[in-house]
Amino acid sequence: AQSVSQHNHHVILSEAASLELGCNYSYGGTVNLFWYVQYPGQHLQLLLKYFSGDPLVKGIKGFEAEFIKSKFSFNLRKPSVQWSDTAEYFCAVTRNSGYSTLTFGKGTMLLVSP
Amino acid sequence: GAGVSQTPSNKVTEKGKYVELRCDPISGHTALYWYRQSLGQGPEFLIYFQGTGAADDSGLPNDRFFAVRPEGSVSTLKIQRTERGDSAVYLCASSPQTGAVSGANVLTFGAGSRLTVL
């Protein structure tokens, strides 16, 4: 079965700082990768996804993620964070063949101070 | 509806009681999922429905947990003899199609039902 590891449980940044949240997965086959975001008091929302093609994917609100197959990684990045990016971020993976459950990491809580 | 709707948003119950949590998926979505999110954890898979049938219930922790989707739309998660360890946010998600997650078949989540067992 696949699993996901997120490196940091809490990250604190000042506005305009650059962001990189680590995500590694364990599964030997082809995968689909996702980042979901949960803003305070809101439900989980899809930030971006990777299925195939260009390993650098762009999502909403200026976020991007890069799939590096050799490192089993899918790190999330944003060049300049805003206070409104304060949220919990979840990396998730499914296998890319047939039915597969969506497996989540434990999440990273990002706090951006103004 | 426009999104996945879950009720109640909050439920406080006593140990040993029976609880039902309801999920109303996006109209037309054939696949429905239940997840559980405990404090400090990511969502953990519980059960997946293709239409009316449970295609994968491998995530249900024990036989106190049961879910139904009798008409292929609304689903109810039922927890018998609740325990303090059942306290969590129960998330429902739906996707347009059954089978593999794909570019056109991404999960949309509801706001969750927060269950507290005293």
PDB file of C-alpha atoms in Angstrom:
ATOM      1  CA  ALA A   1       0.000   0.000   0.000  1.00  0.00           C
ATOM      2  CA  GLN A   2       1.085   3.551  -0.623  1.00  0.00           C
ATOM      3  CA  SER A   3       2.000   6.005   2.154  1.00  0.00           C
ATOM      4  CA  VAL A   4       2.830   9.704   2.388  1.00  0.00           C
ATOM      5  CA  SER A   5       5.282  11.542   4.604  1.00  0.00           C
ATOM      6  CA  GLN A   6       5.197  15.280   5.170  1.00  0.00           C
ATOM      7  CA  HIS A   7       8.403  16.578   6.653  1.00  0.00           C
ATOM      8  CA  ASN A   8       7.200  19.431   8.810  1.00  0.00           C
ATOM      9  CA  HIS A   9       4.180  19.489  11.054  1.00  0.00           C
ATOM     10  CA  HIS A  10       4.335  23.251  11.661  1.00  0.00           C
ATOM     11  CA  VAL A  11       5.895  26.031   9.593  1.00  0.00           C
ATOM     12  CA  ILE A  12       5.948  29.709  10.559  1.00  0.00           C
ATOM     13  CA  LEU A  13       6.844  32.340   7.962  1.00  0.00           C
ATOM     14  CA  SER A  14       6.640  36.067   7.574  1.00  0.00           C
ATOM     15  CA  GLU A  15       4.731  37.573   4.678  1.00  0.00           C
ATOM     16  CA  ALA A  16       6.705  37.656   1.415  1.00  0.00           C
ATOM     17  CA  ALA A  17       8.918  34.758   2.481  1.00  0.00           C
ATOM     18  CA  SER A  18       9.275  31.824   0.124  1.00  0.00           C
ATOM     19  CA  LEU A  19       7.607  28.540   0.962  1.00  0.00           C
ATOM     20  CA  GLU A  20       8.550  24.943   0.340  1.00  0.00           C
ATOM     21  CA  LEU A  21       6.659  22.106   2.001  1.00  0.00           C
ATOM     22  CA  GLY A  22       8.113  18.649   1.659  1.00  0.00           C
ATOM     23  CA  CYS A  23       6.168  15.560   0.633  1.00  0.00           C
ATOM     24  CA  ASN A  24       7.518  12.083  -0.013  1.00  0.00           C
ATOM     25  CA  TYR A  25       5.524   9.026  -0.912  1.00  0.00           C
ATOM     26  CA  SER A  26       6.300   5.360  -0.864  1.00  0.00           C
ATOM     27  CA  TYR A  27       5.003   3.255  -3.722  1.00  0.00           C
ATOM     28  CA  GLY A  28       6.994   1.576  -6.454  1.00  0.00           C
ATOM     29  CA  GLY A  29       4.545   2.078  -9.297  1.00  0.00           C
ATOM     30  CA  THR A  30       3.046   5.025 -11.115  1.00  0.00           C
ATOM     31  CA  VAL A  31       1.184   7.473  -8.915  1.00  0.00           C
ATOM     32  CA  ASN A  32      -1.152  10.444  -9.003  1.00  0.00           C
ATOM     33  CA  LEU A  33      -0.251  13.216  -6.569  1.00  0.00           C
ATOM     34  CA  PHE A  34      -2.262  15.965  -4.938  1.00  0.00           C
ATOM     35  CA  TRP A  35      -1.997  18.861  -2.567  1.00  0.00           C
ATOM     36  CA  TYR A  36      -5.110  19.810  -0.633  1.00  0.00           C
ATOM     37  CA  VAL A  37      -5.472  22.903   1.552  1.00  0.00           C
ATOM     38  CA  GLN A  38      -7.733  23.501   4.526  1.00  0.00           C
ATOM     39  CA  TYR A  39      -8.177  27.148   5.511  1.00  0.00           C
ATOM     40  CA  PRO A  40      -9.308  27.853   9.082  1.00  0.00           C
ATOM     41  CA  GLY A  41     -12.946  26.861   9.467  1.00  0.00           C
ATOM     42  CA  GLN A  42     -13.249  25.644   5.893  1.00  0.00           C
ATOM     43  CA  HIS A  43     -13.306  22.292   4.148  1.00  0.00           C
ATOM     44  CA  LEU A  44     -10.504  20.570   2.273  1.00  0.00           C
ATOM     45  CA  GLN A  45      -9.947  22.103  -1.155  1.00  0.00           C
ATOM     46  CA  LEU A  46      -7.834  20.850  -4.023  1.00  0.00           C
ATOM     47  CA  LEU A  47      -4.799  23.067  -4.545  1.00  0.00           C
ATOM     48  CA  LEU A  48      -3.163  21.208  -7.430  1.00  0.00           C
ATOM     49  CA  LYS A  49      -2.734  17.749  -8.893  1.00  0.00           C
ATOM     50  CA  TYR A  50      -0.303  15.743 -10.978  1.00  0.00           C
ATOM     51  CA  PHE A  51      -1.313  12.847 -13.198  1.00  0.00           C
ATOM     52  CA  SER A  52       1.200  12.811 -16.037  1.00  0.00           C
ATOM     53  CA  GLY A  53       3.214  15.051 -18.335  1.00  0.00           C
ATOM     54  CA  ASP A  54       5.087  18.137 -17.151  1.00  0.00           C
ATOM     55  CA  PRO A  55       6.346  17.351 -13.642  1.00  0.00           C
ATOM     56  CA  LEU A  56       6.016  21.002 -12.648  1.00  0.00           C
ATOM     57  CA  VAL A  57       2.364  21.674 -11.996  1.00  0.00           C
ATOM     58  CA  LYS A  58       0.764  24.986 -11.199  1.00  0.00           C
ATOM     59  CA  GLY A  59      -2.246  25.349  -8.963  1.00  0.00           C
ATOM     60  CA  ILE A  60      -4.434  28.060  -7.608  1.00  0.00           C
ATOM     61  CA  LYS A  61      -3.237  31.143  -5.718  1.00  0.00           C
ATOM     62  CA  GLY A  62       0.319  31.023  -7.084  1.00  0.00           C
ATOM     63  CA  PHE A  63       1.202  27.591  -5.720  1.00  0.00           C
ATOM     64  CA  GLU A  64       3.197  25.072  -7.693  1.00  0.00           C
ATOM     65  CA  ALA A  65       4.612  21.608  -7.051  1.00  0.00           C
ATOM     66  CA  GLU A  66       7.309  19.566  -8.687  1.00  0.00           C
ATOM     67  CA  PHE A  67       7.162  15.804  -9.084  1.00  0.00           C
ATOM     68  CA  ILE A  68      10.636  14.269  -8.857  1.00  0.00           C
ATOM     69  CA  LYS A  69      10.188  10.575  -9.559  1.00  0.00           C
ATOM     70  CA  SER A  70      13.721   9.596  -8.567  1.00  0.00           C
ATOM     71  CA  LYS A  71      13.208  11.125  -5.141  1.00  0.00           C
ATOM     72  CA  PHE A  72       9.583  10.008  -4.716  1.00  0.00           C
ATOM     73  CA  SER A  73       8.825  13.624  -3.889  1.00  0.00           C
ATOM     74  CA  PHE A  74       6.140  16.185  -4.660  1.00  0.00           C
ATOM     75  CA  ASN A  75       7.134  19.349  -2.826  1.00  0.00           C
ATOM     76  CA  LEU A  76       4.832  22.351  -2.721  1.00  0.00           C
ATOM     77  CA  ARG A  77       6.258  25.819  -3.370  1.00  0.00           C
ATOM     78  CA  LYS A  78       5.218  29.441  -3.440  1.00  0.00           C
ATOM     79  CA  PRO A  79       7.679  32.280  -4.074  1.00  0.00           C
ATOM     80  CA  SER A  80       6.036  34.797  -1.767  1.00  0.00           C
ATOM     81  CA  VAL A  81       3.457  33.851   0.852  1.00  0.00           C
ATOM     82  CA  GLN A  82       0.630  36.014   2.093  1.00  0.00           C
ATOM     83  CA  TRP A  83      -1.115  36.126   5.441  1.00  0.00           C
ATOM     84  CA  SER A  84      -4.144  34.575   3.716  1.00  0.00           C
ATOM     85  CA  ASP A  85      -2.089  31.433   2.996  1.00  0.00           C
ATOM     86  CA  THR A  86      -2.332  30.495   6.661  1.00  0.00           C
ATOM     87  CA  ALA A  87      -3.847  27.024   6.499  1.00  0.00           C
ATOM     88  CA  GLU A  88      -3.130  23.329   6.826  1.00  0.00           C
ATOM     89  CA  TYR A  89      -1.686  21.655   3.753  1.00  0.00           C
ATOM     90  CA  PHE A  90      -2.068  17.965   2.961  1.00  0.00           C
ATOM     91  CA  CYS A  91      -0.179  15.945   0.394  1.00  0.00           C
ATOM     92  CA  ALA A  92      -1.995  12.882  -0.982  1.00  0.00           C
ATOM     93  CA  VAL A  93      -1.347  10.025  -3.398  1.00  0.00           C
ATOM     94  CA  THR A  94      -3.247   7.379  -5.317  1.00  0.00           C
ATOM     95  CA  ARG A  95      -1.938   4.591  -7.496  1.00  0.00           C
ATOM     96  CA  ASN A  96      -2.270   5.323 -11.196  1.00  0.00           C
ATOM     97  CA  SER A  97      -3.863   2.025 -12.183  1.00  0.00           C
ATOM     98  CA  GLY A  98      -7.380   0.934 -11.402  1.00  0.00           C
ATOM     99  CA  TYR A  99      -9.187   1.878  -8.238  1.00  0.00           C
ATOM    100  CA  SER A 100      -7.053   3.169  -5.393  1.00  0.00           C
ATOM    101  CA  THR A 101      -7.906   5.048  -2.245  1.00  0.00           C
ATOM    102  CA  LEU A 102      -6.564   8.553  -1.728  1.00  0.00           C
ATOM    103  CA  THR A 103      -3.875   8.330   0.984  1.00  0.00           C
ATOM    104  CA  PHE A 104      -3.011  11.491   2.874  1.00  0.00           C
ATOM    105  CA  GLY A 105      -0.001  12.690   4.794  1.00  0.00           C
ATOM    106  CA  LYS A 106      -0.418  14.037   8.315  1.00  0.00           C
ATOM    107  CA  GLY A 107      -0.473  17.618   7.122  1.00  0.00           C
ATOM    108  CA  THR A 108       1.630  20.748   7.610  1.00  0.00           C
ATOM    109  CA  MET A 109       0.192  23.709   9.470  1.00  0.00           C
ATOM    110  CA  LEU A 110       1.450  26.934   7.885  1.00  0.00           C
ATOM    111  CA  LEU A 111       1.209  30.140   9.868  1.00  0.00           C
ATOM    112  CA  VAL A 112       2.052  33.351   8.016  1.00  0.00           C
ATOM    113  CA  SER A 113       2.592  36.390  10.178  1.00  0.00           C
ATOM    114  CA  PRO A 114       1.773  39.819   8.707  1.00  0.00           C
TER     115      PRO A 114
ATOM    116  CA  GLY B   1     -26.285  20.784  -4.662  1.00  0.00           C
ATOM    117  CA  ALA B   2     -23.236  22.863  -5.405  1.00  0.00           C
ATOM    118  CA  GLY B   3     -21.010  21.055  -2.943  1.00  0.00           C
ATOM    119  CA  VAL B   4     -20.860  18.086  -0.623  1.00  0.00           C
ATOM    120  CA  SER B   5     -23.141  18.686   2.335  1.00  0.00           C
ATOM    121  CA  GLN B   6     -22.644  17.012   5.716  1.00  0.00           C
ATOM    122  CA  THR B   7     -24.893  17.058   8.755  1.00  0.00           C
ATOM    123  CA  PRO B   8     -24.646  17.588  11.609  1.00  0.00           C
ATOM    124  CA  SER B   9     -21.627  19.868  11.578  1.00  0.00           C
ATOM    125  CA  ASN B  10     -21.075  19.101  15.241  1.00  0.00           C
ATOM    126  CA  LYS B  11     -22.260  16.196  17.362  1.00  0.00           C
ATOM    127  CA  VAL B  12     -21.567  15.658  21.034  1.00  0.00           C
ATOM    128  CA  THR B  13     -22.598  12.326  22.470  1.00  0.00           C
ATOM    129  CA  GLU B  14     -21.917  10.131  25.452  1.00  0.00           C
ATOM    130  CA  LYS B  15     -19.876   6.983  25.447  1.00  0.00           C
ATOM    131  CA  GLY B  16     -21.986   4.003  24.439  1.00  0.00           C
ATOM    132  CA  LYS B  17     -24.527   5.946  22.409  1.00  0.00           C
ATOM    133  CA  TYR B  18     -25.438   5.433  18.744  1.00  0.00           C
ATOM    134  CA  VAL B  19     -24.628   8.128  16.186  1.00  0.00           C
ATOM    135  CA  GLU B  20     -25.578   8.746  12.559  1.00  0.00           C
ATOM    136  CA  LEU B  21     -23.744  11.150  10.278  1.00  0.00           C
ATOM    137  CA  ARG B  22     -25.216  12.139   6.939  1.00  0.00           C
ATOM    138  CA  CYS B  23     -23.575  13.016   3.642  1.00  0.00           C
ATOM    139  CA  ASP B  24     -25.288  14.527   0.617  1.00  0.00           C
ATOM    140  CA  PRO B  25     -22.847  14.354  -2.324  1.00  0.00           C
ATOM    141  CA  ILE B  26     -22.660  16.594  -5.359  1.00  0.00           C
ATOM    142  CA  SER B  27     -25.605  15.851  -7.615  1.00  0.00           C
ATOM    143  CA  GLY B  28     -24.751  13.242 -10.228  1.00  0.00           C
ATOM    144  CA  HIS B  29     -21.586  12.019  -8.518  1.00  0.00           C
ATOM    145  CA  THR B  30     -21.594   8.237  -8.483  1.00  0.00           C
ATOM    146  CA  ALA B  31     -18.616   7.675  -6.178  1.00  0.00           C
ATOM    147  CA  LEU B  32     -18.770   8.517  -2.473  1.00  0.00           C
ATOM    148  CA  TYR B  33     -16.082   8.214   0.181  1.00  0.00           C
ATOM    149  CA  TRP B  34     -15.940   8.516   3.949  1.00  0.00           C
ATOM    150  CA  TYR B  35     -12.749   9.568   5.705  1.00  0.00           C
ATOM    151  CA  ARG B  36     -11.927  10.197   9.359  1.00  0.00           C
ATOM    152  CA  GLN B  37      -9.557  12.931  10.531  1.00  0.00           C
ATOM    153  CA  SER B  38      -8.290  12.718  14.078  1.00  0.00           C
ATOM    154  CA  LEU B  39      -6.494  15.583  15.775  1.00  0.00           C
ATOM    155  CA  GLY B  40      -3.047  16.120  14.290  1.00  0.00           C
ATOM    156  CA  GLN B  41      -3.565  13.565  11.551  1.00  0.00           C
ATOM    157  CA  GLY B  42      -4.436  13.604   7.904  1.00  0.00           C
ATOM    158  CA  PRO B  43      -7.718  12.154   6.682  1.00  0.00           C
ATOM    159  CA  GLU B  44      -7.826   8.348   6.854  1.00  0.00           C
ATOM    160  CA  PHE B  45      -9.945   6.303   4.461  1.00  0.00           C
ATOM    161  CA  LEU B  46     -12.950   4.478   5.858  1.00  0.00           C
ATOM    162  CA  ILE B  47     -15.224   3.302   3.034  1.00  0.00           C
ATOM    163  CA  TYR B  48     -15.946   3.830  -0.675  1.00  0.00           C
ATOM    164  CA  PHE B  49     -19.277   3.446  -2.477  1.00  0.00           C
ATOM    165  CA  GLN B  50     -19.844   2.780  -6.155  1.00  0.00           C
ATOM    166  CA  GLY B  51     -23.478   3.714  -6.521  1.00  0.00           C
ATOM    167  CA  THR B  52     -25.414   1.890  -3.815  1.00  0.00           C
ATOM    168  CA  GLY B  53     -22.823  -0.728  -2.966  1.00  0.00           C
ATOM    169  CA  ALA B  54     -19.777  -0.487  -0.725  1.00  0.00           C
ATOM    170  CA  ALA B  55     -16.917  -1.368  -3.071  1.00  0.00           C
ATOM    171  CA  ASP B  56     -14.215  -1.019  -0.428  1.00  0.00           C
ATOM    172  CA  ASP B  57     -14.828  -0.969   3.310  1.00  0.00           C
ATOM    173  CA  SER B  58     -11.310  -1.937   4.287  1.00  0.00           C
ATOM    174  CA  GLY B  59     -10.812   1.263   6.296  1.00  0.00           C
ATOM    175  CA  LEU B  60     -13.657   0.730   8.752  1.00  0.00           C
ATOM    176  CA  PRO B  61     -11.908   0.236  12.104  1.00  0.00           C
ATOM    177  CA  ASN B  62     -14.289  -2.392  13.516  1.00  0.00           C
ATOM    178  CA  ASP B  63     -17.830  -3.702  13.293  1.00  0.00           C
ATOM    179  CA  ARG B  64     -19.244  -0.802  15.299  1.00  0.00           C
ATOM    180  CA  PHE B  65     -18.916   1.263  12.120  1.00  0.00           C
ATOM    181  CA  PHE B  66     -21.300   0.814   9.227  1.00  0.00           C
ATOM    182  CA  ALA B  67     -22.331   2.940   6.251  1.00  0.00           C
ATOM    183  CA  VAL B  68     -25.165   2.791   3.750  1.00  0.00           C
ATOM    184  CA  ARG B  69     -26.120   4.511   0.541  1.00  0.00           C
ATOM    185  CA  PRO B  70     -29.497   2.942  -0.297  1.00  0.00           C
ATOM    186  CA  GLU B  71     -30.427   5.028  -3.330  1.00  0.00           C
ATOM    187  CA  GLY B  72     -26.990   5.814  -4.645  1.00  0.00           C
ATOM    188  CA  SER B  73     -27.021   9.411  -3.474  1.00  0.00           C
ATOM    189  CA  VAL B  74     -27.188  10.300   0.246  1.00  0.00           C
ATOM    190  CA  SER B  75     -25.024   8.207   2.542  1.00  0.00           C
ATOM    191  CA  THR B  76     -25.209   7.656   6.289  1.00  0.00           C
ATOM    192  CA  LEU B  77     -22.300   6.623   8.468  1.00  0.00           C
ATOM    193  CA  LYS B  78     -23.489   4.791  11.562  1.00  0.00           C
ATOM    194  CA  ILE B  79     -21.463   4.282  14.708  1.00  0.00           C
ATOM    195  CA  GLN B  80     -22.723   1.987  17.435  1.00  0.00           C
ATOM    196  CA  ARG B  81     -21.635   1.976  21.073  1.00  0.00           C
ATOM    197  CA  THR B  82     -19.451   5.033  20.583  1.00  0.00           C
ATOM    198  CA  GLU B  83     -16.111   5.221  22.369  1.00  0.00           C
ATOM    199  CA  ARG B  84     -13.995   8.244  23.281  1.00  0.00           C
ATOM    200  CA  GLY B  85     -11.494   7.182  20.636  1.00  0.00           C
ATOM    201  CA  ASP B  86     -14.145   7.692  17.968  1.00  0.00           C
ATOM    202  CA  SER B  87     -13.909  11.460  18.503  1.00  0.00           C
ATOM    203  CA  ALA B  88     -12.775  12.961  15.199  1.00  0.00           C
ATOM    204  CA  VAL B  89     -13.960  14.891  12.181  1.00  0.00           C
ATOM    205  CA  TYR B  90     -15.739  12.595   9.741  1.00  0.00           C
ATOM    206  CA  LEU B  91     -15.302  13.744   6.156  1.00  0.00           C
ATOM    207  CA  CYS B  92     -17.352  12.790   3.166  1.00  0.00           C
ATOM    208  CA  ALA B  93     -16.173  13.219  -0.416  1.00  0.00           C
ATOM    209  CA  SER B  94     -17.672  12.495  -3.807  1.00  0.00           C
ATOM    210  CA  SER B  95     -16.339  12.228  -7.327  1.00  0.00           C
ATOM    211  CA  PRO B  96     -18.078  12.127 -10.704  1.00  0.00           C
ATOM    212  CA  GLN B  97     -17.146   8.565 -11.626  1.00  0.00           C
ATOM    213  CA  THR B  98     -16.362   5.327  -9.949  1.00  0.00           C
ATOM    214  CA  GLY B  99     -13.041   3.603 -10.412  1.00  0.00           C
ATOM    215  CA  ALA B 100      -9.658   5.225 -10.690  1.00  0.00           C
ATOM    216  CA  VAL B 101      -9.013   8.794  -9.661  1.00  0.00           C
ATOM    217  CA  SER B 102      -8.089  10.745 -12.773  1.00  0.00           C
ATOM    218  CA  GLY B 103      -7.915  14.272 -14.075  1.00  0.00           C
ATOM    219  CA  ALA B 104     -11.676  14.270 -14.497  1.00  0.00           C
ATOM    220  CA  ASN B 105     -12.415  12.231 -11.413  1.00  0.00           C
ATOM    221  CA  VAL B 106     -11.063  14.189  -8.473  1.00  0.00           C
ATOM    222  CA  LEU B 107     -12.540  14.016  -4.981  1.00  0.00           C
ATOM    223  CA  THR B 108     -14.468  16.984  -3.606  1.00  0.00           C
ATOM    224  CA  PHE B 109     -14.777  17.080   0.171  1.00  0.00           C
ATOM    225  CA  GLY B 110     -17.500  18.320   2.475  1.00  0.00           C
ATOM    226  CA  ALA B 111     -16.905  20.428   5.567  1.00  0.00           C
ATOM    227  CA  GLY B 112     -17.088  17.399   7.840  1.00  0.00           C
ATOM    228  CA  SER B 113     -18.996  16.360  10.927  1.00  0.00           C
ATOM    229  CA  ARG B 114     -17.100  16.859  14.167  1.00  0.00           C
ATOM    230  CA  LEU B 115     -17.951  14.055  16.581  1.00  0.00           C
ATOM    231  CA  THR B 116     -17.086  14.378  20.250  1.00  0.00           C
ATOM    232  CA  VAL B 117     -17.654  11.403  22.518  1.00  0.00           C
ATOM    233  CA  LEU B 118     -17.649  12.288  26.194  1.00  0.00           C
TER     234      LEU B 118
END
